[in-house]
PDB file of C-alpha atoms in Angstrom:
ATOM      1  CA  MET A   1     -11.327 -11.403  19.573  1.00 55.00           C
ATOM      2  CA  ASN A   2      -9.053 -14.172  19.158  1.00 65.00           C
ATOM      3  CA  ARG A   3      -5.417 -14.665  19.490  1.00 73.00           C
ATOM      4  CA  THR A   4      -4.835 -14.621  15.300  1.00 76.00           C
ATOM      5  CA  GLN A   5      -6.448 -11.490  15.061  1.00 70.00           C
ATOM      6  CA  GLU A   6      -5.058  -9.129  17.757  1.00 72.00           C
ATOM      7  CA  LYS A   7      -1.366 -10.336  17.083  1.00 78.00           C
ATOM      8  CA  GLU A   8      -2.924  -9.686  12.821  1.00 79.00           C
ATOM      9  CA  ALA A   9      -3.342  -6.251  14.165  1.00 77.00           C
ATOM     10  CA  LEU A  10      -0.487  -5.642  15.485  1.00 78.00           C
ATOM     11  CA  LEU A  11       1.378  -6.133  13.148  1.00 85.00           C
ATOM     12  CA  TRP A  12      -0.107  -3.839  11.399  1.00 84.00           C
ATOM     13  CA  GLY A  13      -0.302  -1.724  13.099  1.00 82.00           C
ATOM     14  CA  LEU A  14       3.770  -1.974  14.124  1.00 86.00           C
ATOM     15  CA  VAL A  15       4.032  -1.812   9.855  1.00 89.00           C
ATOM     16  CA  GLY A  16       2.071   1.358   9.863  1.00 87.00           C
ATOM     17  CA  VAL A  17       4.317   3.129  12.808  1.00 87.00           C
ATOM     18  CA  THR A  18       7.232   1.850  10.920  1.00 91.00           C
ATOM     19  CA  LEU A  19       6.020   3.529   7.476  1.00 93.00           C
ATOM     20  CA  PHE A  20       4.923   7.132   9.551  1.00 91.00           C
ATOM     21  CA  ALA A  21       7.699   7.370  11.312  1.00 90.00           C
ATOM     22  CA  ALA A  22      10.183   7.623   8.647  1.00 94.00           C
ATOM     23  CA  THR A  23       8.265  10.433   7.482  1.00 94.00           C
ATOM     24  CA  LEU A  24      10.140  13.519   9.629  1.00 94.00           C
ATOM     25  CA  PRO A  25      13.700  11.567   7.702  1.00 95.00           C
ATOM     26  CA  MET A  26      12.774  11.117   4.955  1.00 96.00           C
ATOM     27  CA  THR A  27      10.536  15.058   4.670  1.00 96.00           C
ATOM     28  CA  ARG A  28      14.272  16.465   5.472  1.00 95.00           C
ATOM     29  CA  LEU A  29      16.277  14.593   2.855  1.00 95.00           C
ATOM     30  CA  ALA A  30      13.931  15.629   0.075  1.00 96.00           C
ATOM     31  CA  VAL A  31      13.488  19.311   0.938  1.00 96.00           C
ATOM     32  CA  GLY A  32      17.295  20.112   2.252  1.00 94.00           C
ATOM     33  CA  SER A  33      18.282  22.652   4.418  1.00 90.00           C
ATOM     34  CA  THR A  34      19.259  26.053   4.728  1.00 88.00           C
ATOM     35  CA  GLU A  35      22.904  25.361   3.511  1.00 89.00           C
ATOM     36  CA  ALA A  36      21.513  22.724   0.613  1.00 89.00           C
ATOM     37  CA  PRO A  37      18.372  23.133   0.056  1.00 91.00           C
ATOM     38  CA  GLN A  38      16.759  21.157  -2.269  1.00 95.00           C
ATOM     39  CA  LEU A  39      12.673  20.698  -3.230  1.00 95.00           C
ATOM     40  CA  SER A  40      10.581  23.652  -1.743  1.00 95.00           C
ATOM     41  CA  PRO A  41       8.492  22.733   0.906  1.00 96.00           C
ATOM     42  CA  TRP A  42       4.741  23.891  -0.039  1.00 97.00           C
ATOM     43  CA  PHE A  43       5.874  21.760  -3.330  1.00 97.00           C
ATOM     44  CA  VAL A  44       6.886  18.410  -1.090  1.00 97.00           C
ATOM     45  CA  THR A  45       3.646  19.779   0.777  1.00 97.00           C
ATOM     46  CA  PHE A  46       1.338  19.185  -2.954  1.00 97.00           C
ATOM     47  CA  GLY A  47       2.878  17.253  -4.589  1.00 97.00           C
ATOM     48  CA  ARG A  48       2.418  14.600  -2.409  1.00 97.00           C
ATOM     49  CA  ALA A  49      -0.841  15.486  -2.031  1.00 97.00           C
ATOM     50  CA  ALA A  50      -1.446  15.026  -5.223  1.00 97.00           C
ATOM     51  CA  VAL A  51       0.464  12.143  -6.068  1.00 97.00           C
ATOM     52  CA  ALA A  52      -1.586  10.721  -3.796  1.00 96.00           C
ATOM     53  CA  GLY A  53      -4.277  11.723  -4.715  1.00 97.00           C
ATOM     54  CA  LEU A  54      -4.460  10.446  -7.934  1.00 97.00           C
ATOM     55  CA  LEU A  55      -3.409   6.908  -6.382  1.00 96.00           C
ATOM     56  CA  SER A  56      -6.998   7.431  -5.163  1.00 96.00           C
ATOM     57  CA  ILE A  57      -9.117   7.798  -8.051  1.00 97.00           C
ATOM     58  CA  GLY A  58      -7.843   4.304  -8.836  1.00 96.00           C
ATOM     59  CA  TYR A  59      -8.314   2.758  -5.778  1.00 95.00           C
ATOM     60  CA  LEU A  60     -12.198   4.632  -4.668  1.00 96.00           C
ATOM     61  CA  TRP A  61     -12.877   3.582  -8.671  1.00 96.00           C
ATOM     62  CA  TRP A  62     -12.158  -0.154  -7.604  1.00 95.00           C
ATOM     63  CA  GLN A  63     -13.623   0.310  -4.568  1.00 95.00           C
ATOM     64  CA  HIS A  64     -16.762   1.350  -6.872  1.00 94.00           C
ATOM     65  CA  ALA A  65     -16.634  -1.588  -8.845  1.00 93.00           C
ATOM     66  CA  GLN A  66     -16.854  -3.972  -5.817  1.00 92.00           C
ATOM     67  CA  GLY A  67     -19.820  -2.031  -4.569  1.00 91.00           C
ATOM     68  CA  ARG A  68     -17.922  -0.831  -1.764  1.00 91.00           C
ATOM     69  CA  LEU A  69     -18.162   2.730  -2.243  1.00 93.00           C
ATOM     70  CA  ASN A  70     -19.583   4.914   0.195  1.00 92.00           C
ATOM     71  CA  PHE A  71     -20.518   9.266  -0.853  1.00 93.00           C
ATOM     72  CA  PRO A  72     -19.591  11.106   1.202  1.00 92.00           C
ATOM     73  CA  THR A  73     -22.819  13.296   2.644  1.00 92.00           C
ATOM     74  CA  ARG A  74     -24.088  16.729   2.333  1.00 91.00           C
ATOM     75  CA  ALA A  75     -22.880  16.843   6.386  1.00 90.00           C
ATOM     76  CA  GLU A  76     -19.766  15.119   5.831  1.00 92.00           C
ATOM     77  CA  TRP A  77     -18.363  18.319   3.282  1.00 92.00           C
ATOM     78  CA  PRO A  78     -16.784  20.176   6.766  1.00 92.00           C
ATOM     79  CA  LEU A  79     -15.878  17.411   8.288  1.00 91.00           C
ATOM     80  CA  LEU A  80     -13.634  16.933   5.299  1.00 93.00           C
ATOM     81  CA  GLY A  81     -13.101  20.032   4.936  1.00 94.00           C
ATOM     82  CA  ILE A  82     -11.314  20.011   8.934  1.00 93.00           C
ATOM     83  CA  THR A  83      -9.313  17.065   7.655  1.00 91.00           C
ATOM     84  CA  ALA A  84      -7.549  18.289   4.588  1.00 94.00           C
ATOM     85  CA  PHE A  85      -7.253  21.372   6.347  1.00 95.00           C
ATOM     86  CA  GLY A  86      -4.825  18.764   9.046  1.00 93.00           C
ATOM     87  CA  VAL A  87      -3.369  16.463   7.437  1.00 91.00           C
ATOM     88  CA  ILE A  88      -2.933  16.940   3.340  1.00 94.00           C
ATOM     89  CA  VAL A  89      -1.856  20.803   4.187  1.00 95.00           C
ATOM     90  CA  GLY A  90      -1.564  22.145   7.771  1.00 95.00           C
ATOM     91  CA  PHE A  91       0.118  18.621   9.000  1.00 94.00           C
ATOM     92  CA  PRO A  92       2.674  18.665   6.603  1.00 95.00           C
ATOM     93  CA  LEU A  93       3.805  21.948   4.802  1.00 96.00           C
ATOM     94  CA  PHE A  94       5.080  22.985   8.519  1.00 96.00           C
ATOM     95  CA  LEU A  95       6.227  20.648   9.488  1.00 94.00           C
ATOM     96  CA  ALA A  96       7.995  20.159   5.899  1.00 95.00           C
ATOM     97  CA  LEU A  97       8.864  24.093   6.595  1.00 95.00           C
ATOM     98  CA  ALA A  98      10.343  23.590  10.044  1.00 94.00           C
ATOM     99  CA  LEU A  99      13.231  20.461   9.218  1.00 93.00           C
ATOM    100  CA  ARG A 100      14.816  23.022   6.476  1.00 92.00           C
ATOM    101  CA  HIS A 101      16.137  24.743   9.609  1.00 90.00           C
ATOM    102  CA  VAL A 102      16.198  21.985  12.506  1.00 89.00           C
ATOM    103  CA  PRO A 103      16.827  17.972  12.628  1.00 90.00           C
ATOM    104  CA  SER A 104      14.542  15.456  12.401  1.00 91.00           C
ATOM    105  CA  THR A 105      15.513  14.168  15.407  1.00 87.00           C
ATOM    106  CA  HIS A 106      15.193  18.644  16.939  1.00 88.00           C
ATOM    107  CA  GLY A 107      11.234  17.094  14.993  1.00 89.00           C
ATOM    108  CA  ALA A 108      10.689  13.160  16.724  1.00 87.00           C
ATOM    109  CA  VAL A 109      10.845  14.998  20.481  1.00 85.00           C
ATOM    110  CA  VAL A 110       8.381  17.808  19.512  1.00 84.00           C
ATOM    111  CA  THR A 111       6.076  15.893  17.343  1.00 84.00           C
ATOM    112  CA  ALA A 112       6.075  12.839  19.730  1.00 81.00           C
ATOM    113  CA  LEU A 113       3.327  15.008  22.052  1.00 79.00           C
ATOM    114  CA  LEU A 114       0.921  14.407  18.806  1.00 80.00           C
ATOM    115  CA  PRO A 115      -0.690  11.694  20.764  1.00 76.00           C
ATOM    116  CA  LEU A 116      -1.559  13.511  23.309  1.00 75.00           C
ATOM    117  CA  SER A 117      -2.574  16.342  21.520  1.00 80.00           C
ATOM    118  CA  THR A 118      -4.781  14.607  19.853  1.00 77.00           C
ATOM    119  CA  ALA A 119      -6.743  13.175  23.100  1.00 74.00           C
ATOM    120  CA  LEU A 120      -6.612  16.805  24.479  1.00 78.00           C
ATOM    121  CA  LEU A 121      -8.299  18.607  21.304  1.00 81.00           C
ATOM    122  CA  GLY A 122     -10.988  15.618  21.196  1.00 76.00           C
ATOM    123  CA  ALA A 123     -11.951  15.580  24.093  1.00 76.00           C
ATOM    124  CA  LEU A 124     -12.769  19.250  24.050  1.00 77.00           C
ATOM    125  CA  TRP A 125     -14.616  18.822  21.208  1.00 78.00           C
ATOM    126  CA  TYR A 126     -17.196  15.784  21.972  1.00 73.00           C
ATOM    127  CA  ARG A 127     -16.688  18.213  25.176  1.00 77.00           C
ATOM    128  CA  GLN A 128     -15.697  15.467  27.622  1.00 73.00           C
ATOM    129  CA  ARG A 129     -14.013  15.925  30.823  1.00 77.00           C
ATOM    130  CA  PRO A 130     -10.580  15.102  31.381  1.00 75.00           C
ATOM    131  CA  SER A 131      -9.547  14.262  34.604  1.00 80.00           C
ATOM    132  CA  ALA A 132      -7.294  15.696  36.892  1.00 83.00           C
ATOM    133  CA  GLY A 133      -4.268  13.670  35.686  1.00 83.00           C
ATOM    134  CA  PHE A 134      -4.670  13.868  32.272  1.00 78.00           C
ATOM    135  CA  TRP A 135      -4.242  17.368  32.309  1.00 80.00           C
ATOM    136  CA  ALA A 136      -1.404  17.485  34.488  1.00 86.00           C
ATOM    137  CA  CYS A 137       0.288  14.875  32.104  1.00 82.00           C
ATOM    138  CA  ALA A 138      -1.218  17.545  29.365  1.00 79.00           C
ATOM    139  CA  VAL A 139       1.055  20.533  31.272  1.00 83.00           C
ATOM    140  CA  LEU A 140       4.286  18.223  31.969  1.00 86.00           C
ATOM    141  CA  GLY A 141       3.865  16.988  28.683  1.00 82.00           C
ATOM    142  CA  SER A 142       3.920  20.528  27.125  1.00 82.00           C
ATOM    143  CA  GLY A 143       6.573  21.749  29.106  1.00 86.00           C
ATOM    144  CA  LEU A 144       9.123  19.176  28.522  1.00 86.00           C
ATOM    145  CA  VAL A 145       8.222  20.497  24.662  1.00 84.00           C
ATOM    146  CA  LEU A 146       8.865  23.680  24.989  1.00 79.00           C
ATOM    147  CA  GLY A 147      11.954  23.432  27.342  1.00 84.00           C
ATOM    148  CA  PHE A 148      13.821  20.891  24.706  1.00 84.00           C
ATOM    149  CA  MET A 149      13.068  24.010  22.348  1.00 79.00           C
ATOM    150  CA  VAL A 150      14.566  26.483  24.438  1.00 77.00           C
ATOM    151  CA  TRP A 151      17.587  24.444  24.807  1.00 79.00           C
ATOM    152  CA  ARG A 152      17.710  23.656  21.278  1.00 73.00           C
ATOM    153  CA  SER A 153      17.083  27.074  20.826  1.00 67.00           C
ATOM    154  CA  GLY A 154      19.723  28.620  23.078  1.00 63.00           C
ATOM    155  CA  GLY A 155      17.916  30.718  25.425  1.00 60.00           C
ATOM    156  CA  LEU A 156      14.028  31.583  25.606  1.00 54.00           C
ATOM    157  CA  TYR A 157      13.720  32.809  22.120  1.00 59.00           C
ATOM    158  CA  LEU A 158      11.894  29.673  19.966  1.00 69.00           C
ATOM    159  CA  GLY A 159      12.649  30.542  16.543  1.00 79.00           C
ATOM    160  CA  ALA A 160      10.292  30.325  13.638  1.00 87.00           C
ATOM    161  CA  ALA A 161      11.491  26.531  13.053  1.00 89.00           C
ATOM    162  CA  ASN A 162       9.679  25.414  17.313  1.00 88.00           C
ATOM    163  CA  ILE A 163       6.707  27.169  15.869  1.00 90.00           C
ATOM    164  CA  TYR A 164       5.841  25.223  13.179  1.00 93.00           C
ATOM    165  CA  LEU A 165       6.233  22.588  15.044  1.00 91.00           C
ATOM    166  CA  LEU A 166       4.078  22.991  17.288  1.00 89.00           C
ATOM    167  CA  ILE A 167       1.601  24.777  14.250  1.00 93.00           C
ATOM    168  CA  ALA A 168       1.872  21.107  12.958  1.00 93.00           C
ATOM    169  CA  MET A 169       1.210  19.297  15.973  1.00 89.00           C
ATOM    170  CA  THR A 170      -1.691  20.958  16.380  1.00 90.00           C
ATOM    171  CA  THR A 171      -3.171  21.190  12.433  1.00 92.00           C
ATOM    172  CA  GLY A 172      -2.367  17.485  12.887  1.00 89.00           C
ATOM    173  CA  ALA A 173      -4.184  16.363  15.585  1.00 86.00           C
ATOM    174  CA  LEU A 174      -7.610  18.598  13.936  1.00 89.00           C
ATOM    175  CA  GLY A 175      -6.663  16.684  10.265  1.00 88.00           C
ATOM    176  CA  TYR A 176      -7.044  13.128  12.803  1.00 83.00           C
ATOM    177  CA  ILE A 177     -10.417  13.937  15.509  1.00 85.00           C
ATOM    178  CA  GLY A 178     -11.524  14.966  11.820  1.00 85.00           C
ATOM    179  CA  GLY A 179     -11.372  11.403  10.189  1.00 83.00           C
ATOM    180  CA  ALA A 180     -11.960   9.590  13.118  1.00 78.00           C
ATOM    181  CA  ARG A 181     -15.192  11.302  13.014  1.00 82.00           C
ATOM    182  CA  LEU A 182     -16.274  10.601   8.754  1.00 86.00           C
ATOM    183  CA  THR A 183     -14.353   7.199   9.772  1.00 81.00           C
ATOM    184  CA  PRO A 184     -17.102   5.085  11.786  1.00 80.00           C
ATOM    185  CA  ARG A 185     -19.451   5.568   8.018  1.00 84.00           C
ATOM    186  CA  LEU A 186     -17.113   6.105   5.067  1.00 86.00           C
ATOM    187  CA  GLY A 187     -14.738   3.495   5.994  1.00 82.00           C
ATOM    188  CA  ALA A 188     -11.159   4.257   7.423  1.00 76.00           C
ATOM    189  CA  GLU A 189     -10.070   3.430   3.929  1.00 85.00           C
ATOM    190  CA  GLN A 190     -11.817   6.133   2.034  1.00 91.00           C
ATOM    191  CA  VAL A 191     -12.051   8.397   3.687  1.00 89.00           C
ATOM    192  CA  ILE A 192      -8.237   9.391   3.224  1.00 91.00           C
ATOM    193  CA  CYS A 193      -9.372   8.608  -0.551  1.00 95.00           C
ATOM    194  CA  TRP A 194     -11.863  11.178  -0.504  1.00 95.00           C
ATOM    195  CA  VAL A 195      -9.567  13.940   0.945  1.00 94.00           C
ATOM    196  CA  LEU A 196      -6.948  13.147  -1.143  1.00 96.00           C
ATOM    197  CA  VAL A 197      -9.651  12.807  -4.714  1.00 96.00           C
ATOM    198  CA  CYS A 198     -11.365  16.492  -3.184  1.00 95.00           C
ATOM    199  CA  CYS A 199      -8.419  17.972  -2.750  1.00 96.00           C
ATOM    200  CA  LEU A 200      -7.102  17.622  -5.980  1.00 97.00           C
ATOM    201  CA  PRO A 201      -8.336  21.031  -7.050  1.00 96.00           C
ATOM    202  CA  LEU A 202      -5.777  22.515  -5.148  1.00 96.00           C
ATOM    203  CA  THR A 203      -2.621  21.061  -5.142  1.00 97.00           C
ATOM    204  CA  LEU A 204      -1.854  19.196  -8.618  1.00 97.00           C
ATOM    205  CA  PRO A 205      -1.973  23.542  -9.590  1.00 97.00           C
ATOM    206  CA  VAL A 206       0.434  24.357  -6.149  1.00 97.00           C
ATOM    207  CA  ALA A 207       2.472  22.082  -6.903  1.00 97.00           C
ATOM    208  CA  TRP A 208       2.860  22.361 -10.784  1.00 96.00           C
ATOM    209  CA  TRP A 209       3.393  26.201  -8.766  1.00 97.00           C
ATOM    210  CA  PHE A 210       6.174  25.083  -6.752  1.00 96.00           C
ATOM    211  CA  ALA A 211       7.452  22.335  -9.163  1.00 95.00           C
ATOM    212  CA  PRO A 212      11.174  23.063  -9.220  1.00 92.00           C
ATOM    213  CA  VAL A 213      11.979  25.516 -12.971  1.00 87.00           C
ATOM    214  CA  VAL A 214      14.847  22.166 -13.424  1.00 82.00           C
ATOM    215  CA  PRO A 215      14.303  18.877 -11.270  1.00 82.00           C
ATOM    216  CA  SER A 216      17.693  18.336 -12.718  1.00 80.00           C
ATOM    217  CA  HIS A 217      19.493  20.275 -10.079  1.00 85.00           C
ATOM    218  CA  ILE A 218      17.611  18.460  -7.571  1.00 92.00           C
ATOM    219  CA  GLY A 219      19.504  15.206  -5.904  1.00 93.00           C
ATOM    220  CA  ALA A 220      18.598  11.810  -6.377  1.00 94.00           C
ATOM    221  CA  MET A 221      18.026  10.797  -3.010  1.00 94.00           C
ATOM    222  CA  SER A 222      15.420  14.418  -2.849  1.00 96.00           C
ATOM    223  CA  TRP A 223      13.451  12.889  -5.098  1.00 96.00           C
ATOM    224  CA  VAL A 224      13.788   9.339  -3.159  1.00 96.00           C
ATOM    225  CA  GLY A 225      12.597  11.624  -0.249  1.00 96.00           C
ATOM    226  CA  PHE A 226       9.319  12.796  -2.178  1.00 97.00           C
ATOM    227  CA  LEU A 227       8.184   9.984  -3.458  1.00 97.00           C
ATOM    228  CA  TYR A 228       8.505   8.328   0.095  1.00 97.00           C
ATOM    229  CA  VAL A 229       5.667  11.235   1.653  1.00 97.00           C
ATOM    230  CA  ALA A 230       3.895  10.495  -1.513  1.00 96.00           C
ATOM    231  CA  LEU A 231       3.662   6.931  -1.422  1.00 95.00           C
ATOM    232  CA  PHE A 232       4.136   6.091   2.423  1.00 95.00           C
ATOM    233  CA  SER A 233       3.960   8.620   4.335  1.00 93.00           C
ATOM    234  CA  MET A 234       0.265  10.316   2.310  1.00 93.00           C
ATOM    235  CA  TRP A 235      -1.462   7.130   1.835  1.00 92.00           C
ATOM    236  CA  ILE A 236       0.259   3.353   1.677  1.00 90.00           C
ATOM    237  CA  GLY A 237       0.364   4.355   5.956  1.00 89.00           C
ATOM    238  CA  PHE A 238      -3.019   4.967   6.064  1.00 85.00           C
ATOM    239  CA  PHE A 239      -3.791   1.918   4.562  1.00 84.00           C
ATOM    240  CA  ALA A 240      -2.021  -0.553   7.073  1.00 83.00           C
ATOM    241  CA  TRP A 241      -2.797   1.970  10.259  1.00 80.00           C
ATOM    242  CA  TYR A 242      -6.685   2.050   9.825  1.00 74.00           C
ATOM    243  CA  ARG A 243      -6.147  -1.798   8.625  1.00 74.00           C
ATOM    244  CA  ALA A 244      -4.914  -2.300  12.285  1.00 76.00           C
ATOM    245  CA  LEU A 245      -7.758  -0.078  13.802  1.00 65.00           C
ATOM    246  CA  ALA A 246      -9.983  -1.942  11.613  1.00 62.00           C
ATOM    247  CA  LEU A 247      -9.558  -4.667  13.461  1.00 64.00           C
ATOM    248  CA  GLY A 248     -10.417  -3.576  16.516  1.00 54.00           C
ATOM    249  CA  ALA A 249      -7.705  -3.827  18.819  1.00 46.00           C
ATOM    250  CA  VAL A 250      -7.813  -2.070  21.980  1.00 48.00           C
ATOM    251  CA  ARG A 251      -3.468  -2.216  22.366  1.00 55.00           C
ATOM    252  CA  VAL A 252      -2.272  -0.721  18.512  1.00 60.00           C
ATOM    253  CA  SER A 253      -2.895   2.984  19.875  1.00 61.00           C
ATOM    254  CA  GLN A 254      -0.669   2.010  22.252  1.00 63.00           C
ATOM    255  CA  ILE A 255       2.618   0.572  19.237  1.00 72.00           C
ATOM    256  CA  GLN A 256       2.673   4.947  17.851  1.00 74.00           C
ATOM    257  CA  LEU A 257       4.413   5.291  21.063  1.00 74.00           C
ATOM    258  CA  VAL A 258       7.469   4.193  19.526  1.00 81.00           C
ATOM    259  CA  GLN A 259       6.790   6.052  17.203  1.00 84.00           C
ATOM    260  CA  PRO A 260       9.348   9.104  18.270  1.00 85.00           C
ATOM    261  CA  PHE A 261      12.002   5.875  18.848  1.00 85.00           C
ATOM    262  CA  LEU A 262      11.521   4.181  15.226  1.00 88.00           C
ATOM    263  CA  SER A 263      12.186   8.739  13.719  1.00 90.00           C
ATOM    264  CA  LEU A 264      15.378   9.278  16.053  1.00 88.00           C
ATOM    265  CA  LEU A 265      16.726   5.660  14.269  1.00 88.00           C
ATOM    266  CA  PHE A 266      16.280   6.385  11.142  1.00 92.00           C
ATOM    267  CA  ALA A 267      17.530   9.977  11.162  1.00 91.00           C
ATOM    268  CA  VAL A 268      21.217   7.907  11.283  1.00 89.00           C
ATOM    269  CA  PRO A 269      21.480   5.977   8.513  1.00 91.00           C
ATOM    270  CA  LEU A 270      19.377   8.519   5.841  1.00 90.00           C
ATOM    271  CA  LEU A 271      21.135  11.747   6.927  1.00 90.00           C
ATOM    272  CA  GLY A 272      23.320  10.966   8.792  1.00 89.00           C
ATOM    273  CA  GLU A 273      22.459  12.917  11.998  1.00 87.00           C
ATOM    274  CA  HIS A 274      24.151  12.378  15.618  1.00 85.00           C
ATOM    275  CA  LEU A 275      21.341  10.837  18.293  1.00 82.00           C
ATOM    276  CA  ASP A 276      23.141  12.737  21.502  1.00 85.00           C
ATOM    277  CA  ALA A 277      21.837  12.123  24.267  1.00 87.00           C
ATOM    278  CA  VAL A 278      20.351  14.219  26.191  1.00 84.00           C
ATOM    279  CA  THR A 279      17.364  14.597  22.848  1.00 86.00           C
ATOM    280  CA  LEU A 280      17.486  11.039  24.111  1.00 87.00           C
ATOM    281  CA  VAL A 281      16.521  11.770  27.460  1.00 89.00           C
ATOM    282  CA  PHE A 282      13.345  14.150  26.104  1.00 87.00           C
ATOM    283  CA  ALA A 283      12.399  11.902  24.347  1.00 87.00           C
ATOM    284  CA  VAL A 284      12.269   9.217  26.895  1.00 88.00           C
ATOM    285  CA  ALA A 285      10.162  11.362  29.475  1.00 88.00           C
ATOM    286  CA  VAL A 286       7.733  13.343  26.621  1.00 85.00           C
ATOM    287  CA  ILE A 287       7.087   9.346  25.461  1.00 84.00           C
ATOM    288  CA  ALA A 288       5.935   8.817  29.109  1.00 87.00           C
ATOM    289  CA  THR A 289       4.407  11.410  30.270  1.00 85.00           C
ATOM    290  CA  VAL A 290       2.053  10.621  26.067  1.00 78.00           C
ATOM    291  CA  PHE A 291       1.434   6.888  27.249  1.00 78.00           C
ATOM    292  CA  ALA A 292       0.656   7.938  31.869  1.00 83.00           C
ATOM    293  CA  GLY A 293      -1.727  10.885  30.044  1.00 76.00           C
ATOM    294  CA  LYS A 294      -3.856   7.772  27.578  1.00 68.00           C
ATOM    295  CA  ARG A 295      -4.292   5.761  30.750  1.00 75.00           C
ATOM    296  CA  MET A 296      -5.724   8.439  32.407  1.00 77.00           C
ATOM    297  CA  PRO A 297      -9.712   8.838  32.664  1.00 72.00           C
ATOM    298  CA  VAL A 298     -11.434  11.670  30.158  1.00 64.00           C
ATOM    299  CA  HIS A 299     -15.632  11.523  31.428  1.00 65.00           C
ATOM    300  CA  THR A 300     -18.038  12.244  28.414  1.00 61.00           C
ATOM    301  CA  ALA A 301     -19.924  15.153  29.865  1.00 56.00           C
ATOM    302  CA  GLU A 302     -23.449  14.910  31.176  1.00 51.00           C
ATOM    303  CA  ARG A 303     -25.469  17.249  29.169  1.00 45.00           C
ATOM    304  CA  PRO A 304     -27.817  18.897  30.980  1.00 44.00           C
ATOM    305  CA  ALA A 305     -31.848  17.466  30.726  1.00 44.00           C
ATOM    306  CA  THR A 306     -34.795  19.388  28.903  1.00 40.00           C
TER     307      THR A 306
END
C-alpha cells in the first residue's frame, strides 16, 4: 500500500469513528432521561433499523443494477441472524435502555471495552489461544470498568443501567464477529444492508407499535437524535468504516481507540453533561488496556491430526 492509499484509509476510518462516537450522546438525546423521557428506547432501536433498512433496499437495488450484488447463501443465513441479533437489536436496544438512566459519558467509559470484548469473543469463536498478556489486559480492563460502575453507583449494587451496558457490549461484539465472517464473500457494505433488509419484517411493525401516539409532544432535538442514529450510526457510518478496512490499512483499527474520547467530548456541547476528572481517568485507563490487549499475540489452536 502506498502512502496515498494509507492516508485515504486513515481518513475514512476517522470519519467512521467520528460518526460512531456521536451515537451515545445522540441516543441519549433521542430517549431523554427518567425525569424527562422522550422517544421510547424500543422505538429508537427498531425505528432506526427500519429507516436504514428502507435505505438499504435502494442501495442493494443499485448494486444489482451495477452487476455487483451478492446474494447470501443458505449456509450464511445463521450468521446473518447472529449479526442482526448483535448490531440491529442487542447493542442499540440495551444501549438505549441504559442511557435513559445514566449519562452518555458513563456509557462511553463502559463501551470503551468493546474492541477488547470483540477480540476475546473472536478468539473463542475461531478456537484461538490468546496469550497470557491478552488475558491479563482483558481482566484488568474488565476490572476497571466494573470498578467505575461500582463507583458511579455508590456501592456494590451495579443497577439495571450498568447491566444493560454490559449486555450491549457483549451482543455488539457478537454482532461484529458475525458480520466479519460474512464480509469476505458478500462485501463489507452489503453485509449491513442485507442484515437491515432481512430485519424489516421485524423492525417495521415493532417501530410502528412503539411509535409515539402524539409525535408533536416529542421535542425537536429528540427527533434530531433519532434521525442521526438512523442515518449515520446505523448506515452511513458503516460505509465509511468498512471502506477504510477494505483499503487494507493495518493501523485503521487503532483509530477506534479515540472513539470513547470523542463520545465524551460530544456529550458536553450536545447534552450539557459535565466531564469530571475521575471519569476521564477511568476512560484513559480502559483505553490503555484495550490498546495493550490488541497488541498481545493470539495463537491459532492446532487441529488434532486425523
